[in-house]
Amino acid sequence: MSEAVISAKDLSLTFETNDGPVHALKDINLDINKGDFVSFIGPSGCGKTTFLRCMADLETPTGGTITVNGMSAAEARMKRAYGYVFQAAGLYPWRTIGGNIRLPLEIMGFNKSEQSKRVTDVLELVELAGFEKKFPWQLSGGMQQRASIARALAFDADILLMDEPFGALDEIVRDHLNEQLLQLWARTEKTIGFVTHSIPEAVFLSTKIVVMSPRPGRIADVIESTLPRDRTLDIRESQEFADIAHRVREGLRAGHAYD
Amino acid sequence: MNWLIYALIFWLASWALNVRIANSAPSRFKSILVPMLFGFSLLGLWEGLVSGFNISPILLPPPSMIAARFASSLPILWEDFVQTFVKGALSGYFIGCSAAFLTAIAIDRSDFLKRGLLPIGNFVAALPIIGMAPVLVMWFGFDWQSKAAVVVIMVFFPMLVNTVAGLSAKNEIQNDLMKTYGAGYWQSLLKLGLPAAMPFIFNGLKICTTLALIGAIVAEFFGSPIRGMGFRISTEVGRLSLDMVWAEITVAALAGSAFYGTMALIEKAVTFWHPSQRS
């Protein structure tokens, strides 16, 4: 547990609304180690997305601390410590796929030849080579989401934060992308935070599964996966897989018993 | 009586022709030909009815008379066009739209300005232009400068409102993305805010083309040197030479359409990515 890349201590976040305060997160304690693939799973309203947004400094916690690479989340954001993949691709329609991937590189001041090299590299990584000149609206939803992953990978941050990136896609495409994501993770050795509401997806992808429960959002269970890092879709038929999935389901059920 | 029959035959013939063309295989040439033919048939009908019913040219001169007057007055029409359109309308349009654009960016940046400047913009837009024009002529003199000032007042608000709306058109994810890149204000504005605002900005620019022309012409009714489209229209009406008035109206219509068309073409090139422009 020496290399905690992301570390949350007593993290709380309360939104003040017209109907009174909403406790989105309450007393969250979690360490994410280097090279981990951590999934956050829970019913909607459990604060899993909010937690991820706290790591990314897109939300500001109202209590506790969170550090990313040993600095505050805000410092880490300004140092471009992570790539973020949103629920929707959010590609800029006036830019080509290549142009979209080049966007963070332009902002971060990479030179032109380095930009072109990286665009080509990450497009190959997500199997979109040859689509550089296409516009986002000319691509299918799955391809758009892959392009948005390429965009998050382009500047090669060590951390990848993904907020239900495949939530809007059908199961066949999703399986395929999950497998690709694992290969990508193995190749790049990044630390990945992954929000999902699918139990099979969480079990298949993760080395660590964080089960969350709602109102107030907190951690119900943390499961260290015993599955080997190197896995294929077939592993979903194994008994081990079923056991972990069962424990996740128990955790989710226990969380619900409170309200 | 003959004229009426000719007019009717001409109308029906061009109608029949248009129907035939419209029902045949479409092409680019035909898509231009059909509206042209429709325009000509309207002119033919106008010519025939005016002559057939012996309508006084003071009330409505026939197109042939307007065309003859147009052809024989080209130097005057050109001089008026330069005075009113190029000097008055275009410069006012440019100044007014740029000022509104910059104000919109300032408003978008600061909530304080939004609360202060939008009501002022609204107030300026509510000023009756007919009342303001003589005042502006007093301030800026008879020449084109006062016309440009009237145009500035007319185009400022529509351009401002459209640009402000455009600058808030970017969505949550696109905005968060800029934050995750640690982008600064100007980077965000140039790479996200402005491109996303372009469809709105061009709406404003298109609306303002016609407003600019109207403003420049009307402003000349309240004092101008002895040239300009508005000046010519008001004096020639006084001399009952309505053919000249119609010639000026023709120039205004052509200039206005060309101005609007140019902006629409630029819009098509800039906002090709917007769902309304994709083919």
Coordinates of C-alpha atoms in Angstrom, one line a residue:
Chain A
M1 CA 0.0 0.0 0.0
S2 CA 3.0 2.3 -0.4
E3 CA 2.2 3.9 -3.7
A4 CA -1.3 5.4 -3.1
V5 CA -1.9 7.5 -6.3
I6 CA -5.2 8.8 -5.1
S7 CA -6.0 9.0 -1.4
A8 CA -9.3 10.2 0.1
K9 CA -9.6 10.8 3.9
D10 CA -13.0 11.5 5.5
L11 CA -14.1 13.0 2.3
S12 CA -17.6 14.6 2.4
L13 CA -19.5 16.7 0.0
T14 CA -22.9 18.3 0.8
F15 CA -24.9 20.1 -1.9
E16 CA -27.0 23.0 -0.6
T17 CA -30.3 22.8 -2.4
N18 CA -33.7 24.5 -2.0
D19 CA -35.0 21.4 -0.3
G20 CA -32.2 21.4 2.3
P21 CA -28.7 19.9 2.2
V22 CA -28.0 16.7 0.1
H23 CA -25.2 14.5 1.4
A24 CA -23.7 13.3 -1.8
L25 CA -20.6 11.9 -0.1
K26 CA -20.0 11.2 3.6
D27 CA -16.8 10.1 5.3
I28 CA -15.2 8.4 2.3
N29 CA -11.8 6.8 3.0
L30 CA -10.1 5.1 0.1
D31 CA -6.6 4.6 -1.3
I32 CA -6.0 3.8 -5.0
N33 CA -2.6 2.3 -5.7
K34 CA -0.5 2.8 -8.8
G35 CA -1.6 0.5 -11.6
D36 CA -4.9 -0.4 -10.0
F37 CA -8.1 -0.7 -12.0
V38 CA -10.8 0.5 -9.5
S39 CA -14.5 0.3 -10.3
F40 CA -17.1 2.3 -8.4
I41 CA -20.5 0.7 -8.5
G42 CA -23.7 1.5 -6.9
P43 CA -27.3 2.7 -7.6
S44 CA -27.8 6.1 -9.0
G45 CA -27.5 8.8 -6.4
C46 CA -24.8 7.0 -4.4
G47 CA -22.2 9.6 -5.3
K48 CA -19.9 7.5 -7.4
T49 CA -19.8 10.1 -10.2
T50 CA -19.4 12.8 -7.6
F51 CA -16.5 11.0 -6.0
L52 CA -14.8 10.7 -9.4
R53 CA -15.4 14.4 -10.1
C54 CA -13.8 15.2 -6.7
M55 CA -10.7 13.4 -7.8
A56 CA -10.7 15.4 -11.0
D57 CA -11.3 18.7 -9.1
L58 CA -14.6 19.2 -11.1
E59 CA -16.4 19.2 -7.7
T60 CA -15.0 20.7 -4.5
P61 CA -15.5 18.6 -1.3
T62 CA -17.0 20.3 1.7
G63 CA -15.1 18.2 4.2
G64 CA -12.0 15.9 4.4
T65 CA -9.1 15.8 2.1
I66 CA -8.3 14.2 -1.3
T67 CA -4.8 14.0 -2.8
V68 CA -3.9 13.0 -6.3
N69 CA -0.2 12.2 -6.9
G70 CA 0.5 13.6 -3.5
M71 CA -0.9 17.0 -4.3
S72 CA -4.3 18.6 -3.9
A73 CA -6.8 17.7 -6.6
A74 CA -6.7 21.3 -7.9
E75 CA -2.9 21.2 -8.3
A76 CA -3.1 17.8 -9.9
R77 CA -5.7 19.1 -12.4
M78 CA -3.5 22.1 -13.4
K79 CA -0.5 19.7 -13.8
R80 CA -2.7 17.6 -16.1
A81 CA -2.4 14.5 -13.9
Y82 CA -5.3 12.6 -15.4
G83 CA -7.4 12.1 -18.5
Y84 CA -11.1 12.1 -18.0
V85 CA -13.7 10.2 -20.1
F86 CA -17.3 11.4 -19.7
Q87 CA -20.6 9.6 -20.0
A88 CA -21.1 11.1 -23.5
A89 CA -18.2 11.5 -25.9
G90 CA -18.5 15.3 -25.9
L91 CA -16.5 15.6 -29.0
Y92 CA -16.4 19.1 -30.5
P93 CA -18.4 18.8 -33.8
W94 CA -16.5 21.6 -35.5
R95 CA -13.3 19.6 -35.2
T96 CA -12.3 16.3 -37.0
I97 CA -11.6 13.3 -34.9
G98 CA -7.9 14.1 -35.2
G99 CA -8.6 17.7 -34.3
N100 CA -10.5 16.6 -31.2
I101 CA -7.6 14.5 -30.0
R102 CA -5.2 17.3 -30.9
L103 CA -7.2 19.7 -28.7
P104 CA -5.6 18.9 -25.3
L105 CA -2.2 18.7 -27.0
E106 CA -2.7 22.3 -28.4
I107 CA -3.8 23.6 -25.0
M108 CA -0.8 21.9 -23.2
G109 CA 1.6 23.3 -25.8
F110 CA 3.0 20.2 -27.5
N111 CA 4.7 21.1 -30.8
K112 CA 3.1 20.3 -34.1
S113 CA 5.1 17.2 -35.1
E114 CA 4.6 15.7 -31.6
Q115 CA 0.9 16.4 -31.9
S116 CA 0.6 14.5 -35.2
K117 CA 2.7 11.6 -33.9
R118 CA 0.5 11.3 -30.7
V119 CA -2.7 11.6 -32.7
T120 CA -1.7 8.7 -35.0
D121 CA -0.5 6.6 -32.0
V122 CA -3.7 6.9 -29.9
L123 CA -6.0 6.4 -32.9
E124 CA -4.2 3.1 -33.5
L125 CA -4.5 2.3 -29.8
V126 CA -8.3 2.6 -29.9
E127 CA -8.5 1.0 -33.4
L128 CA -9.6 4.1 -35.2
A129 CA -6.7 4.5 -37.6
G130 CA -8.0 6.0 -40.8
F131 CA -10.7 8.0 -39.2
E132 CA -8.6 11.0 -38.3
K133 CA -10.2 13.3 -41.0
K134 CA -13.8 12.3 -40.2
F135 CA -16.1 14.5 -38.2
P136 CA -17.6 13.1 -35.0
W137 CA -21.2 13.2 -36.4
Q138 CA -20.1 10.9 -39.2
L139 CA -19.2 8.1 -36.6
S140 CA -21.3 5.7 -34.7
G141 CA -21.7 6.1 -30.9
G142 CA -19.2 3.4 -30.0
M143 CA -16.6 4.9 -32.3
Q144 CA -17.2 8.4 -30.9
Q145 CA -16.7 7.0 -27.4
R146 CA -13.5 5.3 -28.5
A147 CA -12.3 8.6 -29.9
S148 CA -13.0 10.3 -26.6
I149 CA -10.9 7.7 -24.9
A150 CA -8.1 8.4 -27.4
R151 CA -8.4 12.1 -26.6
A152 CA -8.0 11.3 -22.9
L153 CA -5.0 9.1 -23.6
A154 CA -3.3 11.6 -26.0
F155 CA -1.3 13.5 -23.4
D156 CA -0.3 10.4 -21.6
A157 CA -1.4 11.2 -18.0
D158 CA -0.8 8.3 -15.6
I159 CA -4.3 8.3 -14.3
L160 CA -7.4 7.7 -16.4
L161 CA -10.8 8.6 -14.9
M162 CA -13.8 7.2 -16.7
D163 CA -17.4 8.0 -15.8
E164 CA -19.7 5.3 -17.2
P165 CA -18.0 5.6 -20.6
F166 CA -19.9 2.7 -22.1
G167 CA -23.3 3.4 -20.4
A168 CA -25.1 4.5 -23.5
L169 CA -23.8 1.6 -25.7
D170 CA -25.4 -1.7 -26.5
E171 CA -24.0 -4.8 -24.8
I172 CA -22.2 -6.3 -27.8
V173 CA -20.2 -3.1 -28.4
R174 CA -19.7 -2.8 -24.7
D175 CA -18.1 -6.2 -24.3
H176 CA -15.8 -5.4 -27.2
L177 CA -14.8 -2.1 -25.7
N178 CA -14.3 -3.6 -22.3
E179 CA -11.9 -6.1 -23.7
Q180 CA -10.0 -3.4 -25.6
L181 CA -9.9 -1.3 -22.4
L182 CA -8.2 -4.1 -20.5
Q183 CA -5.6 -4.6 -23.2
L184 CA -5.0 -0.9 -23.2
W185 CA -4.6 -0.9 -19.5
A186 CA -2.1 -3.8 -19.6
R187 CA -0.1 -2.0 -22.3
T188 CA 0.0 1.5 -20.7
E189 CA 0.1 0.5 -17.0
K190 CA -2.2 3.4 -16.1
T191 CA -4.2 3.7 -12.9
I192 CA -7.8 3.7 -13.8
G193 CA -10.9 4.9 -11.9
F194 CA -14.1 3.6 -13.6
V195 CA -17.7 4.4 -12.7
T196 CA -20.3 1.9 -13.7
H197 CA -23.7 0.5 -12.7
S198 CA -23.1 -2.9 -14.3
I199 CA -22.0 -5.7 -12.0
P200 CA -20.4 -7.9 -14.8
E201 CA -18.6 -4.9 -16.2
A202 CA -17.2 -4.0 -12.8
V203 CA -16.1 -7.5 -12.0
F204 CA -14.6 -8.2 -15.4
L205 CA -12.5 -5.0 -15.5
S206 CA -11.4 -4.4 -12.0
T207 CA -8.6 -5.3 -9.6
K208 CA -10.6 -3.5 -6.9
I209 CA -14.3 -3.0 -6.7
V210 CA -15.7 -0.2 -4.5
V211 CA -19.4 -0.8 -3.7
M212 CA -21.2 2.4 -2.8
S213 CA -24.6 3.0 -1.3
P214 CA -26.8 6.1 -1.4
R215 CA -28.2 8.8 1.0
P216 CA -25.7 9.7 2.2
G217 CA -23.2 8.4 -0.4
R218 CA -20.6 6.2 1.3
I219 CA -18.6 3.1 0.7
A220 CA -20.4 -0.1 1.6
D221 CA -17.7 -2.6 0.6
V222 CA -14.3 -2.7 -1.0
I223 CA -13.5 -6.0 -2.8
E224 CA -10.0 -6.9 -3.9
S225 CA -10.5 -9.0 -7.0
T226 CA -8.7 -12.4 -7.0
L227 CA -9.0 -12.7 -10.8
P228 CA -5.7 -12.7 -12.7
R229 CA -4.8 -9.3 -14.3
D230 CA -4.6 -10.9 -17.7
R231 CA -8.2 -11.9 -18.5
T232 CA -10.5 -12.5 -21.5
L233 CA -14.3 -12.4 -21.8
D234 CA -14.4 -16.2 -21.1
I235 CA -13.5 -15.6 -17.5
R236 CA -17.1 -14.5 -16.9
E237 CA -18.1 -18.1 -17.1
S238 CA -15.8 -19.1 -14.1
Q239 CA -16.9 -19.8 -10.6
E240 CA -14.5 -17.2 -9.2
F241 CA -16.2 -14.5 -11.3
A242 CA -19.6 -15.6 -10.1
D243 CA -18.4 -15.5 -6.5
I244 CA -17.1 -11.9 -6.8
A245 CA -20.2 -10.8 -8.6
H246 CA -22.2 -12.4 -5.8
R247 CA -20.3 -10.4 -3.2
V248 CA -20.8 -7.2 -5.1
R249 CA -24.6 -7.9 -5.3
E250 CA -24.6 -8.6 -1.5
G251 CA -22.9 -5.3 -0.9
L252 CA -25.4 -3.4 -3.1
R253 CA -28.3 -5.1 -1.3
A254 CA -26.9 -4.3 2.2
G255 CA -26.5 -0.7 1.1
H256 CA -30.1 -0.5 0.2
A257 CA -31.3 -2.0 3.5
Y258 CA -30.4 1.2 5.3
D259 CA -33.2 3.3 3.6
Chain B
M1 CA -58.2 44.4 -72.9
N2 CA -55.6 42.7 -75.1
W3 CA -53.0 43.4 -72.4
L4 CA -55.0 41.6 -69.9
I5 CA -55.2 38.5 -72.1
Y6 CA -51.5 38.7 -72.9
A7 CA -50.8 38.9 -69.2
L8 CA -53.0 35.9 -68.4
I9 CA -51.5 33.8 -71.2
F10 CA -48.0 34.7 -70.1
W11 CA -48.8 33.7 -66.5
L12 CA -50.4 30.4 -67.5
A13 CA -47.7 29.6 -69.9
S14 CA -44.9 30.1 -67.4
W15 CA -46.9 28.3 -64.8
A16 CA -47.2 25.3 -67.1
L17 CA -43.5 25.4 -67.9
N18 CA -42.6 25.6 -64.3
V19 CA -44.7 22.6 -63.5
R20 CA -43.0 20.6 -66.2
I21 CA -39.6 21.6 -65.0
A22 CA -40.4 20.9 -61.4
N23 CA -41.7 17.4 -62.3
S24 CA -38.7 16.5 -64.4
A25 CA -35.4 15.1 -63.0
P26 CA -33.9 17.7 -60.6
S27 CA -30.6 19.5 -61.3
R28 CA -28.7 22.4 -60.0
F29 CA -29.6 24.5 -63.0
K30 CA -33.3 23.8 -62.7
S31 CA -33.4 24.6 -59.0
I32 CA -32.3 28.1 -60.0
L33 CA -34.4 28.3 -63.1
V34 CA -37.7 27.6 -61.4
P35 CA -37.7 30.6 -59.0
M36 CA -36.3 32.8 -61.8
L37 CA -39.2 31.9 -64.0
F38 CA -41.6 32.5 -61.2
G39 CA -40.1 36.0 -60.8
F40 CA -40.4 36.7 -64.5
S41 CA -44.0 35.6 -64.6
L42 CA -44.8 37.9 -61.7
L43 CA -43.2 40.8 -63.6
G44 CA -45.1 39.8 -66.8
L45 CA -48.4 39.8 -64.9
W46 CA -47.5 43.2 -63.3
E47 CA -46.7 44.7 -66.7
G48 CA -49.9 43.3 -68.3
L49 CA -52.2 44.3 -65.5
V50 CA -50.9 47.8 -65.1
S51 CA -51.2 48.5 -68.9
G52 CA -54.5 46.6 -69.2
F53 CA -56.2 48.5 -66.4
N54 CA -54.5 51.8 -67.4
I55 CA -53.1 52.4 -64.0
S56 CA -51.4 55.7 -63.5
P57 CA -47.6 55.4 -63.3
I58 CA -47.8 57.5 -60.2
L59 CA -49.6 54.7 -58.4
L60 CA -47.6 51.8 -60.0
P61 CA -45.3 52.2 -62.9
P62 CA -44.9 49.1 -65.1
P63 CA -41.7 47.1 -64.8
S64 CA -40.6 48.2 -68.3
M65 CA -40.7 51.8 -67.3
I66 CA -38.7 51.1 -64.1
A67 CA -36.2 49.2 -66.1
A68 CA -35.8 52.0 -68.6
R69 CA -35.3 54.5 -65.8
F70 CA -32.9 52.2 -64.1
A71 CA -30.8 51.9 -67.2
S72 CA -30.7 55.6 -67.9
S73 CA -29.8 56.6 -64.3
L74 CA -27.0 54.2 -63.6
P75 CA -24.5 56.9 -62.5
I76 CA -26.9 58.4 -60.0
L77 CA -28.0 55.0 -58.7
W78 CA -24.4 54.0 -58.2
E79 CA -23.6 57.3 -56.4
D80 CA -26.6 56.8 -54.1
F81 CA -25.6 53.1 -53.5
V82 CA -22.1 54.1 -52.5
Q83 CA -23.3 56.9 -50.2
T84 CA -26.1 54.9 -48.5
F85 CA -25.0 51.3 -48.6
V86 CA -21.2 51.2 -48.7
K87 CA -20.6 54.3 -46.5
G88 CA -23.7 54.4 -44.3
A89 CA -25.0 50.8 -43.9
L90 CA -21.8 48.8 -44.2
S91 CA -19.7 50.9 -41.9
G92 CA -22.5 51.1 -39.3
Y93 CA -23.0 47.4 -39.6
F94 CA -19.4 46.7 -39.0
I95 CA -19.0 49.1 -36.1
G96 CA -22.3 48.0 -34.5
C97 CA -21.8 44.3 -34.8
S98 CA -18.2 44.5 -33.6
A99 CA -19.2 46.6 -30.6
A100 CA -22.0 44.2 -29.8
F101 CA -19.7 41.2 -30.2
L102 CA -17.1 42.6 -27.8
T103 CA -19.7 43.7 -25.3
A104 CA -21.2 40.2 -25.4
I105 CA -17.8 38.7 -24.6
A106 CA -17.5 41.1 -21.6
I107 CA -21.0 40.2 -20.5
D108 CA -20.3 36.5 -20.8
R109 CA -17.2 36.9 -18.6
S110 CA -18.9 38.8 -15.8
D111 CA -22.2 38.4 -14.2
F112 CA -22.0 41.9 -12.9
L113 CA -21.9 43.3 -16.5
K114 CA -24.6 40.9 -17.5
R115 CA -27.0 42.5 -15.0
G116 CA -25.9 46.0 -15.9
L117 CA -25.3 46.0 -19.7
L118 CA -28.2 43.8 -21.0
P119 CA -30.9 46.2 -19.7
I120 CA -29.0 49.1 -21.3
G121 CA -28.8 47.2 -24.5
N122 CA -32.5 46.6 -24.2
F123 CA -33.2 50.2 -23.5
V124 CA -31.2 51.3 -26.6
A125 CA -33.2 48.8 -28.7
A126 CA -36.4 50.3 -27.4
L127 CA -35.5 53.8 -28.5
P128 CA -37.8 54.8 -31.5
I129 CA -35.4 55.0 -34.4
I130 CA -37.6 57.6 -36.1
G131 CA -37.1 59.8 -33.1
M132 CA -33.4 59.1 -32.7
A133 CA -32.4 59.7 -36.3
P134 CA -32.9 63.5 -36.3
V135 CA -31.0 63.8 -33.1
L136 CA -28.1 61.7 -34.5
V137 CA -28.1 63.9 -37.6
M138 CA -27.7 66.9 -35.3
W139 CA -24.8 65.2 -33.5
F140 CA -22.9 63.7 -36.4
G141 CA -23.8 66.0 -39.3
F142 CA -25.6 65.5 -42.6
D143 CA -23.1 63.1 -44.2
W144 CA -22.9 59.3 -43.9
Q145 CA -21.5 59.4 -40.3
S146 CA -25.0 60.1 -38.8
K147 CA -26.5 57.3 -41.0
A148 CA -23.8 54.9 -39.7
A149 CA -24.7 56.0 -36.1
V150 CA -28.4 55.1 -36.7
V151 CA -27.4 51.7 -38.1
V152 CA -25.1 51.1 -35.1
I153 CA -28.1 51.7 -32.8
M154 CA -30.3 49.4 -34.9
V155 CA -28.0 46.4 -35.1
F156 CA -26.4 46.6 -31.7
F157 CA -29.0 44.9 -29.6
P158 CA -30.0 42.0 -31.9
M159 CA -26.3 41.2 -32.4
L160 CA -25.7 41.5 -28.6
V161 CA -28.5 39.2 -27.6
N162 CA -27.6 36.5 -30.2
T163 CA -23.9 36.5 -29.3
V164 CA -24.7 36.3 -25.5
A165 CA -27.0 33.4 -26.2
G166 CA -24.3 31.8 -28.3
L167 CA -21.6 32.1 -25.8
S168 CA -23.7 30.0 -23.3
A169 CA -24.5 27.4 -25.9
K170 CA -21.6 25.1 -25.0
N171 CA -22.7 22.1 -23.0
E172 CA -21.6 20.8 -19.6
I173 CA -19.2 18.1 -20.8
Q174 CA -17.5 20.3 -23.4
N175 CA -17.0 22.8 -20.6
D176 CA -15.7 20.3 -18.0
L177 CA -13.3 18.9 -20.6
M178 CA -11.6 22.3 -20.9
K179 CA -11.3 22.3 -17.1
T180 CA -9.7 18.9 -17.0
Y181 CA -7.1 20.2 -19.5
G182 CA -6.3 23.0 -17.1
A183 CA -7.2 25.5 -20.0
G184 CA -7.1 29.2 -19.3
Y185 CA -9.9 31.6 -20.1
W186 CA -8.7 32.7 -23.5
Q187 CA -8.0 29.1 -24.6
S188 CA -11.5 28.1 -23.6
L189 CA -13.0 31.1 -25.3
L190 CA -11.1 30.5 -28.6
K191 CA -11.3 26.7 -28.8
L192 CA -14.8 26.2 -27.3
G193 CA -16.8 29.3 -26.6
L194 CA -16.6 31.0 -29.9
P195 CA -16.9 28.0 -32.2
A196 CA -20.0 26.9 -30.2
A197 CA -21.4 30.4 -30.5
M198 CA -21.0 30.7 -34.3
P199 CA -24.5 29.5 -35.3
F200 CA -26.0 32.2 -33.0
I201 CA -23.5 34.9 -34.1
F202 CA -24.4 34.3 -37.7
N203 CA -28.1 34.5 -36.9
G204 CA -27.4 37.9 -35.5
L205 CA -25.3 38.9 -38.4
K206 CA -28.0 37.9 -40.9
I207 CA -30.8 39.7 -39.1
C208 CA -28.6 42.8 -38.9
T209 CA -28.0 42.9 -42.7
T210 CA -31.6 44.0 -43.5
L211 CA -31.8 46.2 -40.4
A212 CA -28.6 48.0 -41.5
L213 CA -30.1 48.8 -44.9
I214 CA -33.4 50.0 -43.6
G215 CA -31.7 52.2 -41.0
A216 CA -29.4 53.8 -43.5
I217 CA -32.2 54.6 -45.9
V218 CA -34.6 55.9 -43.3
A219 CA -32.0 58.0 -41.6
E220 CA -31.5 60.0 -44.8
F221 CA -35.1 61.2 -44.6
F222 CA -34.0 63.5 -41.7
G223 CA -31.3 65.3 -43.5
S224 CA -28.6 64.3 -45.9
P225 CA -26.3 65.7 -48.7
I226 CA -27.9 65.7 -52.1
R227 CA -27.1 62.0 -52.7
G228 CA -28.2 58.8 -51.1
M229 CA -31.0 56.3 -51.6
G230 CA -33.2 57.7 -48.9
F231 CA -32.6 61.2 -50.1
R232 CA -33.5 60.2 -53.7
I233 CA -36.6 58.4 -52.6
S234 CA -38.0 61.2 -50.6
T235 CA -37.2 63.9 -53.2
E236 CA -38.4 61.9 -56.2
V237 CA -41.7 61.1 -54.5
G238 CA -42.1 64.9 -54.2
R239 CA -41.5 65.3 -57.9
L240 CA -43.9 62.4 -58.7
S241 CA -41.3 60.5 -60.6
L242 CA -42.2 57.2 -59.0
D243 CA -40.2 55.2 -61.6
M244 CA -37.0 56.6 -60.0
V245 CA -38.3 55.7 -56.6
W246 CA -38.9 52.1 -57.8
A247 CA -35.5 52.0 -59.4
E248 CA -34.0 52.9 -55.9
I249 CA -36.2 50.3 -54.3
T250 CA -34.8 47.8 -56.8
V251 CA -31.3 48.7 -55.9
A252 CA -32.1 48.4 -52.2
A253 CA -33.7 45.0 -52.7
L254 CA -30.7 43.7 -54.8
A255 CA -28.2 45.1 -52.4
G256 CA -30.0 43.7 -49.3
S257 CA -30.4 40.2 -50.8
A258 CA -26.8 40.1 -51.9
F259 CA -25.7 41.2 -48.4
Y260 CA -27.8 38.6 -46.7
G261 CA -26.8 36.0 -49.2
T262 CA -23.1 36.7 -48.6
M263 CA -23.5 36.3 -44.9
A264 CA -25.5 33.1 -45.4
L265 CA -22.7 31.7 -47.6
I266 CA -20.0 32.6 -45.0
E267 CA -22.2 31.0 -42.4
K268 CA -22.4 27.8 -44.4
A269 CA -18.7 27.6 -44.6
V270 CA -18.1 28.4 -40.9
T271 CA -20.9 26.3 -39.2
F272 CA -20.8 23.4 -41.6
W273 CA -20.8 21.1 -38.6
H274 CA -24.1 22.4 -37.2
P275 CA -27.1 20.0 -37.7
S276 CA -29.0 22.8 -39.5
Q277 CA -26.2 23.1 -42.1
R278 CA -25.2 19.5 -42.6
S279 CA -26.4 18.1 -45.9

